[in-house]
PDB file of C-alpha atoms in Angstrom:
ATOM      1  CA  UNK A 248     -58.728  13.661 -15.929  1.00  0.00           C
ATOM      2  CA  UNK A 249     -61.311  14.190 -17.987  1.00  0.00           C
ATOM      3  CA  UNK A 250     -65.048  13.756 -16.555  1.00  0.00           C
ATOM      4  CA  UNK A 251     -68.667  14.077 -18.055  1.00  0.00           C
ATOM      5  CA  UNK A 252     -71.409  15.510 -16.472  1.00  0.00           C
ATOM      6  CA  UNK A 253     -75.287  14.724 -17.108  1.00  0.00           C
ATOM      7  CA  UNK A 254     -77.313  16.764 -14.924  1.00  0.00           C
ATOM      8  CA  UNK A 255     -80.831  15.230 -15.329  1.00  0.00           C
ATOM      9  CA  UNK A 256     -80.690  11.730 -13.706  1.00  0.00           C
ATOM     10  CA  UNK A 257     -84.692  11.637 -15.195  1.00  0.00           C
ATOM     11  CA  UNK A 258     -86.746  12.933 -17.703  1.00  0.00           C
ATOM     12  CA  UNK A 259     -90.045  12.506 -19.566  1.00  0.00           C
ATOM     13  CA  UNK A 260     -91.372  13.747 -22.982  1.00  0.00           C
ATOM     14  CA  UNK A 261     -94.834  12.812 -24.274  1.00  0.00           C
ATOM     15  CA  UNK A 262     -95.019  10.451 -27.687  1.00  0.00           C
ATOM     16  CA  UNK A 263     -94.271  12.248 -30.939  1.00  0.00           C
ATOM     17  CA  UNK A 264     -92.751  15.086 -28.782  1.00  0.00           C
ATOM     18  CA  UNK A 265     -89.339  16.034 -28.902  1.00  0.00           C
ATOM     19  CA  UNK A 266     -86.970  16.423 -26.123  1.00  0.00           C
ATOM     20  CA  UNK A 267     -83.651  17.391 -25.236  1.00  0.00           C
ATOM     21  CA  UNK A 268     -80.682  15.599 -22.872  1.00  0.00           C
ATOM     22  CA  UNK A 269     -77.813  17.698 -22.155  1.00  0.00           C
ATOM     23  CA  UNK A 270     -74.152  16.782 -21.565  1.00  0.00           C
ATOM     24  CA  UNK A 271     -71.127  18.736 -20.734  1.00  0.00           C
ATOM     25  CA  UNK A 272     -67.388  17.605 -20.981  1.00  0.00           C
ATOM     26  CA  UNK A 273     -63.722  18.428 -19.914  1.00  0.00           C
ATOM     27  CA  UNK A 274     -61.059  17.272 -21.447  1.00  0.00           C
ATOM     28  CA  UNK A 275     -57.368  18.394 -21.873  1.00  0.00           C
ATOM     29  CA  UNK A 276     -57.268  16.164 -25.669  1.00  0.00           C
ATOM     30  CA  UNK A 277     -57.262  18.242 -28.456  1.00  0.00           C
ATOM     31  CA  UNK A 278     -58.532  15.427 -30.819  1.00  0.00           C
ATOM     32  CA  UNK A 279     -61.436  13.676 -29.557  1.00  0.00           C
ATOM     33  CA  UNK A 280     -65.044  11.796 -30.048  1.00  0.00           C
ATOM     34  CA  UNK A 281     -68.046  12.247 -28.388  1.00  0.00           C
ATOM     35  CA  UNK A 282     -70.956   9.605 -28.380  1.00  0.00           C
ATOM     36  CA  UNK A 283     -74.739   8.999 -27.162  1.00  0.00           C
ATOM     37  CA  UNK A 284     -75.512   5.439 -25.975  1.00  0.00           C
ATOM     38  CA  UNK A 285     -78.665   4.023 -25.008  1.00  0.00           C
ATOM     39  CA  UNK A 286     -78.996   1.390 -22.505  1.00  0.00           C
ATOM     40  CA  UNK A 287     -82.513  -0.513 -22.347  1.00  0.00           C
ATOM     41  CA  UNK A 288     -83.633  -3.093 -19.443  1.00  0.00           C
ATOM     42  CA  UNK A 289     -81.827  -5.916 -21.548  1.00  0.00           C
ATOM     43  CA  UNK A 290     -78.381  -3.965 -20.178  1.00  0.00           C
ATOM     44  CA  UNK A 291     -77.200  -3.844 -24.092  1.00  0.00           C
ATOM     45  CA  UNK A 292     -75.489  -0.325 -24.861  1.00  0.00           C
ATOM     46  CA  UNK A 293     -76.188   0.712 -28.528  1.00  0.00           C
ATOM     47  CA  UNK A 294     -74.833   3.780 -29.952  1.00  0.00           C
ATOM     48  CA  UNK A 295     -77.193   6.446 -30.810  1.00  0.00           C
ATOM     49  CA  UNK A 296     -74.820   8.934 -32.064  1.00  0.00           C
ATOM     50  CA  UNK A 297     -71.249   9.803 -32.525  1.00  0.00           C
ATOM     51  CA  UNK A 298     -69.547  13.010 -32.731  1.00  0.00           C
ATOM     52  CA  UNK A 299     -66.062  13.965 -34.232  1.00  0.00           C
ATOM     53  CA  UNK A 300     -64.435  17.041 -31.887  1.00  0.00           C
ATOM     54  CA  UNK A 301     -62.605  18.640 -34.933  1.00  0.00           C
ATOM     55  CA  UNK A 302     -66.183  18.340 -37.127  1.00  0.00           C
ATOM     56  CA  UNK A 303     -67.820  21.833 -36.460  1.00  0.00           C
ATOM     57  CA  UNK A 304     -71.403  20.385 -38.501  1.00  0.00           C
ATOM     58  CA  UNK A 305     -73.493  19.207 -35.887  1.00  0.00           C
ATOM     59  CA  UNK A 306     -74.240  14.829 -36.366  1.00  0.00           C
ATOM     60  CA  UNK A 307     -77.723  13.592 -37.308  1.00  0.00           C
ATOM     61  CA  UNK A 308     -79.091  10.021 -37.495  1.00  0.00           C
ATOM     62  CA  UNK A 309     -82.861  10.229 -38.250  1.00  0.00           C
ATOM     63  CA  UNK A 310     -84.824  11.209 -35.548  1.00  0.00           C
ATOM     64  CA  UNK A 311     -81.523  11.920 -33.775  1.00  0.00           C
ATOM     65  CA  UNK A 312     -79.453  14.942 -33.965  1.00  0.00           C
ATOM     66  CA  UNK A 313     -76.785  16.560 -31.669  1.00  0.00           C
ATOM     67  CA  UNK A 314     -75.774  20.132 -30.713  1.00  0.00           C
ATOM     68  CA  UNK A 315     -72.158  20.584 -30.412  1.00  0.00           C
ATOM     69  CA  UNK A 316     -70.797  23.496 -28.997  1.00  0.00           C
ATOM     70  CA  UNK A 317     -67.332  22.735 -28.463  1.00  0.00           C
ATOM     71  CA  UNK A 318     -66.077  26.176 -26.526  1.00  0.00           C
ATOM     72  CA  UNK A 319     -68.632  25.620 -24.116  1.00  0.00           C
ATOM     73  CA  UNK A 320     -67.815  21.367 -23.728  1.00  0.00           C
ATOM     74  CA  UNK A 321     -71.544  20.925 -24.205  1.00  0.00           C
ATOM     75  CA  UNK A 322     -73.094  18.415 -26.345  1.00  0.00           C
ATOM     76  CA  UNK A 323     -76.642  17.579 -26.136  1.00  0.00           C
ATOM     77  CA  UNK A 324     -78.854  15.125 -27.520  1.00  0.00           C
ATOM     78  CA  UNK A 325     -82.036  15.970 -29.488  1.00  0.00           C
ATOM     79  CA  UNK A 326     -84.694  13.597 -30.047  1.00  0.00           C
ATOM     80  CA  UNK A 327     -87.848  14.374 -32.453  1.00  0.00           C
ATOM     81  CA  UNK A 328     -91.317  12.258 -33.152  1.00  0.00           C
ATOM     82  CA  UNK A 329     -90.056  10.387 -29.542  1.00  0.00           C
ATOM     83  CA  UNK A 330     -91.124   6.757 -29.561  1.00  0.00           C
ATOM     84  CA  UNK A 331     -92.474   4.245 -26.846  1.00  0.00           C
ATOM     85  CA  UNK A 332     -89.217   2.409 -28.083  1.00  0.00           C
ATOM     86  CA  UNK A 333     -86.697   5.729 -26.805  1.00  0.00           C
ATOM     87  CA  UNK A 334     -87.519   4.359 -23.328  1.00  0.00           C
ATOM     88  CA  UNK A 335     -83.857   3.866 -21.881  1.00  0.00           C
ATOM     89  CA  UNK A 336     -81.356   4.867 -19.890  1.00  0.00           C
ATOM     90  CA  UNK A 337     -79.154   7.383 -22.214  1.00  0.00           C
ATOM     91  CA  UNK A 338     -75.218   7.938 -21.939  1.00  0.00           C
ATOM     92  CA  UNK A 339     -73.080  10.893 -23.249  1.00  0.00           C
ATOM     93  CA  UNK A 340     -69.138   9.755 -23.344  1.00  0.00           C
ATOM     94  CA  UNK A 341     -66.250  11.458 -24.336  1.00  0.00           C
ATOM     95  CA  UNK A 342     -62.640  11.080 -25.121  1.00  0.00           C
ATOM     96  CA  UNK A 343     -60.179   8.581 -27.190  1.00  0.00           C
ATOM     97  CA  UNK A 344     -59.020   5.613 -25.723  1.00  0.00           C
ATOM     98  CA  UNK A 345     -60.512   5.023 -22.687  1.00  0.00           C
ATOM     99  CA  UNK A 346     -64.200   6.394 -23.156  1.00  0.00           C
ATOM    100  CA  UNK A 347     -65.404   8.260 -20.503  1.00  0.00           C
ATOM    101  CA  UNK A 348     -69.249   8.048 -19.589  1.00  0.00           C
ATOM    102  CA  UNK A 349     -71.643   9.976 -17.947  1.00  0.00           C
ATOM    103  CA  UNK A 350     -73.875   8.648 -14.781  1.00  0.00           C
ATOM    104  CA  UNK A 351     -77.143   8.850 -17.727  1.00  0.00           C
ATOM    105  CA  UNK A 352     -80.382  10.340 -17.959  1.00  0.00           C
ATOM    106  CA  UNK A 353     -83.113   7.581 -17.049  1.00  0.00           C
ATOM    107  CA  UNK A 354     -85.788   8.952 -20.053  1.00  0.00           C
ATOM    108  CA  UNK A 355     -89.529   7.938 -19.929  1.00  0.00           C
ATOM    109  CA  UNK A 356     -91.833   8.145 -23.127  1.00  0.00           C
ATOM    110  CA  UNK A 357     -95.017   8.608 -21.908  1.00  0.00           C
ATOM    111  CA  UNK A 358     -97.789   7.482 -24.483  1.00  0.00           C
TER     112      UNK A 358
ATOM    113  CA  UNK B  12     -73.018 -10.520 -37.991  1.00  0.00           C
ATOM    114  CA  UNK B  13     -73.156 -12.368 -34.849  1.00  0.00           C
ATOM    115  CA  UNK B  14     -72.887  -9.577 -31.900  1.00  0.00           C
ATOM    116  CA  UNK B  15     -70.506  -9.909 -28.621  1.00  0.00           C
ATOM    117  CA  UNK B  16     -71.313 -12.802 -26.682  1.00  0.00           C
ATOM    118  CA  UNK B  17     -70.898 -13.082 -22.954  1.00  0.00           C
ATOM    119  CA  UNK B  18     -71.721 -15.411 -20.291  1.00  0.00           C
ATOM    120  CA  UNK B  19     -73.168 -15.933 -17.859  1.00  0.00           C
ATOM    121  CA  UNK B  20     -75.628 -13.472 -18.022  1.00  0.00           C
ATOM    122  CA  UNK B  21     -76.529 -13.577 -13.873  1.00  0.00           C
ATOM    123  CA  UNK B  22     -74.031 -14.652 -11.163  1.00  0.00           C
ATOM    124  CA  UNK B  23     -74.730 -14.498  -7.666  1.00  0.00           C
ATOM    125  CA  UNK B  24     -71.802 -15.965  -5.115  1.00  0.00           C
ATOM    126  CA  UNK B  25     -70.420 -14.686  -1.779  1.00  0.00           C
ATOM    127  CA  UNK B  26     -67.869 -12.370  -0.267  1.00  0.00           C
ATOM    128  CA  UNK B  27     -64.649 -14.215  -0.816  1.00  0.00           C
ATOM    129  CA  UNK B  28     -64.945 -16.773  -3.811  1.00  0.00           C
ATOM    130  CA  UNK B  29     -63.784 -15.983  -7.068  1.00  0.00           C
ATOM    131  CA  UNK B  30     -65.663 -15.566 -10.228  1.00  0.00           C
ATOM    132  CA  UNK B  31     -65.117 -15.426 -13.814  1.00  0.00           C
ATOM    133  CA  UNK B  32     -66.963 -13.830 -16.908  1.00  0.00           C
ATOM    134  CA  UNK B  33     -66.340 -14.815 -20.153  1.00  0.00           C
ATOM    135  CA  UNK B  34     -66.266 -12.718 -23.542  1.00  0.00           C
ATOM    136  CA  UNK B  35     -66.123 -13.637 -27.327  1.00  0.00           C
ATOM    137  CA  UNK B  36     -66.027 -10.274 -29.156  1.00  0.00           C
ATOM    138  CA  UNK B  37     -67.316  -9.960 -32.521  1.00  0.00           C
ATOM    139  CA  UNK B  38     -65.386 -11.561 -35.536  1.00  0.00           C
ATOM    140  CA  UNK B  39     -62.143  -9.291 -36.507  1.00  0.00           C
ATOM    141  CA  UNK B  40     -62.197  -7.237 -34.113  1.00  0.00           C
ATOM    142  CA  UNK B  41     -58.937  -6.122 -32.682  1.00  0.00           C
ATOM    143  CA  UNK B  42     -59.597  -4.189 -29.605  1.00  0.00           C
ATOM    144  CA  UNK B  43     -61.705  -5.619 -26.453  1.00  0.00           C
ATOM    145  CA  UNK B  44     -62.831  -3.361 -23.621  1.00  0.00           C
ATOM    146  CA  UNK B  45     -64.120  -4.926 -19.786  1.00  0.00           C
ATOM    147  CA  UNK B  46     -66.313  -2.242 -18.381  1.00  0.00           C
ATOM    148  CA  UNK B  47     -67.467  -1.888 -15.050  1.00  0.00           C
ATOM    149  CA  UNK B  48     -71.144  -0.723 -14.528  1.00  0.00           C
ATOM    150  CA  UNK B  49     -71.970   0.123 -10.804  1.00  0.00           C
ATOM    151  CA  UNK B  50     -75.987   0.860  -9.959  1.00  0.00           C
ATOM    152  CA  UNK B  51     -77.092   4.267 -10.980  1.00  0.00           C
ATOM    153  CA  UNK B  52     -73.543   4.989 -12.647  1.00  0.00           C
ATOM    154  CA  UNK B  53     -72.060   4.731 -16.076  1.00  0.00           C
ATOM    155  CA  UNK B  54     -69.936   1.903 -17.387  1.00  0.00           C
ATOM    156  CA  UNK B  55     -66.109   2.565 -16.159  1.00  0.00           C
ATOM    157  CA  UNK B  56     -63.109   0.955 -17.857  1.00  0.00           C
ATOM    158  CA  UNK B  57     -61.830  -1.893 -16.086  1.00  0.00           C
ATOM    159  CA  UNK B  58     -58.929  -3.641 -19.087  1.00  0.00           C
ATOM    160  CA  UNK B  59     -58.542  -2.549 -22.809  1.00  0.00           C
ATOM    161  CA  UNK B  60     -56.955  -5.751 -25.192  1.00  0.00           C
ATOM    162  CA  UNK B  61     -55.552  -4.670 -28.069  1.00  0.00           C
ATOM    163  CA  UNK B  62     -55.385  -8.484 -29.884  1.00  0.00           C
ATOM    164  CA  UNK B  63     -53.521 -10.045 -27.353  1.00  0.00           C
ATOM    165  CA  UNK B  64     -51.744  -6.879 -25.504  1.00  0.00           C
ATOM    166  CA  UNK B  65     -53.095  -5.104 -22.704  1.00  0.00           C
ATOM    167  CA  UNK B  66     -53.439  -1.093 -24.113  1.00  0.00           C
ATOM    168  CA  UNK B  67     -55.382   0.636 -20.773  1.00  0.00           C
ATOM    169  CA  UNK B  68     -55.109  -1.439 -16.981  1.00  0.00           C
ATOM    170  CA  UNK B  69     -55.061   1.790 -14.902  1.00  0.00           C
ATOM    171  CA  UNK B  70     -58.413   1.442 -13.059  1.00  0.00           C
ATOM    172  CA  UNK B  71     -58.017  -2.709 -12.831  1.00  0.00           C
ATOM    173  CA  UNK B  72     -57.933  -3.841  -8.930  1.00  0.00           C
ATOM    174  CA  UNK B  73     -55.264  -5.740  -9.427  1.00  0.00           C
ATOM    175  CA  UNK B  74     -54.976  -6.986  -5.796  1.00  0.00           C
ATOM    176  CA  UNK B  75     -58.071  -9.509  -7.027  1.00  0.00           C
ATOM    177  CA  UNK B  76     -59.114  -8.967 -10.352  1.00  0.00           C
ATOM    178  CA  UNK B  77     -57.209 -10.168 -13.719  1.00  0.00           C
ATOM    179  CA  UNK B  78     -57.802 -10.578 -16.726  1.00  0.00           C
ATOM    180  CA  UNK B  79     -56.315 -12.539 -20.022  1.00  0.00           C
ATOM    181  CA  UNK B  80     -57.018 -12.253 -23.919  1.00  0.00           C
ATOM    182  CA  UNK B  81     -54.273 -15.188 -24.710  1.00  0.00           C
ATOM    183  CA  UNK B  82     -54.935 -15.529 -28.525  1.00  0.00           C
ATOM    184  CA  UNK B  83     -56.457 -12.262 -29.826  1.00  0.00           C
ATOM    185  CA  UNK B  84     -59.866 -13.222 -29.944  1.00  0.00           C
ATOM    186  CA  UNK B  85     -61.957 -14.171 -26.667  1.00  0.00           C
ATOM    187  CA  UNK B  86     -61.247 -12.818 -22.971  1.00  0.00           C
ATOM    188  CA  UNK B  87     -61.755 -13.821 -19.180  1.00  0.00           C
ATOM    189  CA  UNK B  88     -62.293 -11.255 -16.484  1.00  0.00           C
ATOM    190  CA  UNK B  89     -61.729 -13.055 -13.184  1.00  0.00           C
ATOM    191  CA  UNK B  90     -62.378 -11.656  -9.904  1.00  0.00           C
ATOM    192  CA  UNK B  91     -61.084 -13.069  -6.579  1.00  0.00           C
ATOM    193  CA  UNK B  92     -61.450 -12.709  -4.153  1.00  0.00           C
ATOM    194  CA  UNK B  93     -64.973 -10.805  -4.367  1.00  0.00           C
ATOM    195  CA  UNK B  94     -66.094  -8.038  -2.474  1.00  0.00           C
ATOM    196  CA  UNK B  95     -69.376  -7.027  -1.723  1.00  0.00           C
ATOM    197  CA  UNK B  96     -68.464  -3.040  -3.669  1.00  0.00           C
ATOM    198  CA  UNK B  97     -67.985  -5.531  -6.847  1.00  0.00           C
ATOM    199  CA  UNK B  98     -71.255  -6.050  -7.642  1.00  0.00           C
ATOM    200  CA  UNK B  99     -72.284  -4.287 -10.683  1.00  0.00           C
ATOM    201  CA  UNK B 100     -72.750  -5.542 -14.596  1.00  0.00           C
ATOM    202  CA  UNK B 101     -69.598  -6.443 -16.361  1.00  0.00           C
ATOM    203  CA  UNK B 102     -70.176  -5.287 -19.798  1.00  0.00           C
ATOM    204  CA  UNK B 103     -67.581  -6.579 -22.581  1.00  0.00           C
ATOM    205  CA  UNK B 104     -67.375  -4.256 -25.518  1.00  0.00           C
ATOM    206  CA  UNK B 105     -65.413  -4.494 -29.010  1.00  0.00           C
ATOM    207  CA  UNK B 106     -64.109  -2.513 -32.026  1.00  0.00           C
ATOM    208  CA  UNK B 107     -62.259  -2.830 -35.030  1.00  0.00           C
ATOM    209  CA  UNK B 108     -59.847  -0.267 -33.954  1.00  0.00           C
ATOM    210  CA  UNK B 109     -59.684   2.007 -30.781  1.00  0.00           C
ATOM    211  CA  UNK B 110     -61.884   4.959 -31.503  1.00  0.00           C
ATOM    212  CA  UNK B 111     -64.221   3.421 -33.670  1.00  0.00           C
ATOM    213  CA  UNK B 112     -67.630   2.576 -32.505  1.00  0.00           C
ATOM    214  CA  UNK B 113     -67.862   0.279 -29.548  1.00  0.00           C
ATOM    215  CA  UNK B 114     -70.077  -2.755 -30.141  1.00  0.00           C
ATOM    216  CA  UNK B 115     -71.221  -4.015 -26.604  1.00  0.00           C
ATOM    217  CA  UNK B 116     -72.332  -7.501 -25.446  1.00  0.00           C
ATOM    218  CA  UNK B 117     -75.483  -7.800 -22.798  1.00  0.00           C
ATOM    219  CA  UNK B 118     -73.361  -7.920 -19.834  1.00  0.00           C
ATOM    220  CA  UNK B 119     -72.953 -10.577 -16.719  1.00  0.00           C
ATOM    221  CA  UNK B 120     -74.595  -9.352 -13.831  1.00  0.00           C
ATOM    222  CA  UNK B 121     -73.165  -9.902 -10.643  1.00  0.00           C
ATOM    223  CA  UNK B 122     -74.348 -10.474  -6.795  1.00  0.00           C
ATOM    224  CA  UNK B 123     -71.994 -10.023  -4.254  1.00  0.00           C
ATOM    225  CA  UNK B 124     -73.698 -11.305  -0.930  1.00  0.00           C
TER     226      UNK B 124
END
């Protein structure tokens, strides 16, 4: 079964800092996607970021950026110049068809 | 592009009636996904609808919950009867194909008292 792990329920970073969420995966697939979702109060998941398993170059979407290290099943979430607005519960999932999510990282930007 | 639309948004009954949340996923989009979201968890798939054919049902309590996509395009997730353990967000997601990104609606919220 595959299962994702996000071991910081909370964190904070300081506006205009940058900080880091990590994820780790396990999986049996050989082909597979990995994505970031944010969840604000309004409940509305939006994807942040989305990661092809057999792509080696790590994704990017402006402020945004992943680090993929596929050996070790980790794949972390990088955000720079953090905004009021990145105040949200964040989600790492992994796999094909179903997606598998983490329980989230509750992240406070602190002004 | 209008987003995924569900409804109601809150829903508060007791132990033992049924329920029913309804989802109309954005236009052309082939696969529909009914996600469970328990407090302090992560969404976990309840039903995947590929157009009108059920792809994924393995974690679907199908003693009391069901759920239909008769034509392709909208869905209803029905739940009866409820349990107090089913109160969580229902969140209704679509794609274009499985795989690609998930486009997800603002969820119905439900009390189980």
């Amino acid at each position: 079964a595959q299962t994702v792990t996000q071991s910081q329920p909370e964190m904070s970073v300081q506006e205009a800092e940058t900080v880091t969420l990590s994820c780790t995966y396990d999986t049996s697939e050989s082909n597979y996607y990995l994505f970031w979702y944010k969840q604000p109060p309004s409940r509305q998941m939006i994807l942040v970021i989305r990661q092809e398993a057999y792509k080696q170059q790590n994704a990017t979407e402006n402020r945004f950026s992943v680090n993929f290290q596929k050996a070790a099943k980790s794949f972390s979430l990088k955000i720079s110049d953090s905004q009021l607005g990145d105040t949200a519960m964040y989600f790492c999932a992994s796999g094909n068809t179903p997606l598998v999510f983490g329980k989230g990282t509750r992240l406070s930007v602190i002004a | 592009e209008a987003g995924v639309a569900q409804s109601p948004r809150y829903k508060i009954i007791e132990k033992r009636q049924s329920v029913a949340f309804w989802c109309n996923p954005i236009s052309g989009h082939a696969t529909l996904y009914w996600y469970q979201q328990i407090l302090g968890q992560g969404p976990k798939l309840l039903i995947q609808f590929q157009n009108n054919g059920v792809v994924d049902d393995s974690q679907l309590p199908k003693d009391r919950f069901s759920a239909e996509r008769l034509k392709g395009v909208d869905s209803t997730l029905k739940i009866q009867p409820a349990k107090l353990e089913d109160s969580a967000v229902y969140l209704c997601a679509s794609s274009r194909r499985p795989n690609e990104k998930l486009f997800f609606g603002s969820g119905t919220q439900l009390s189980v008292l």
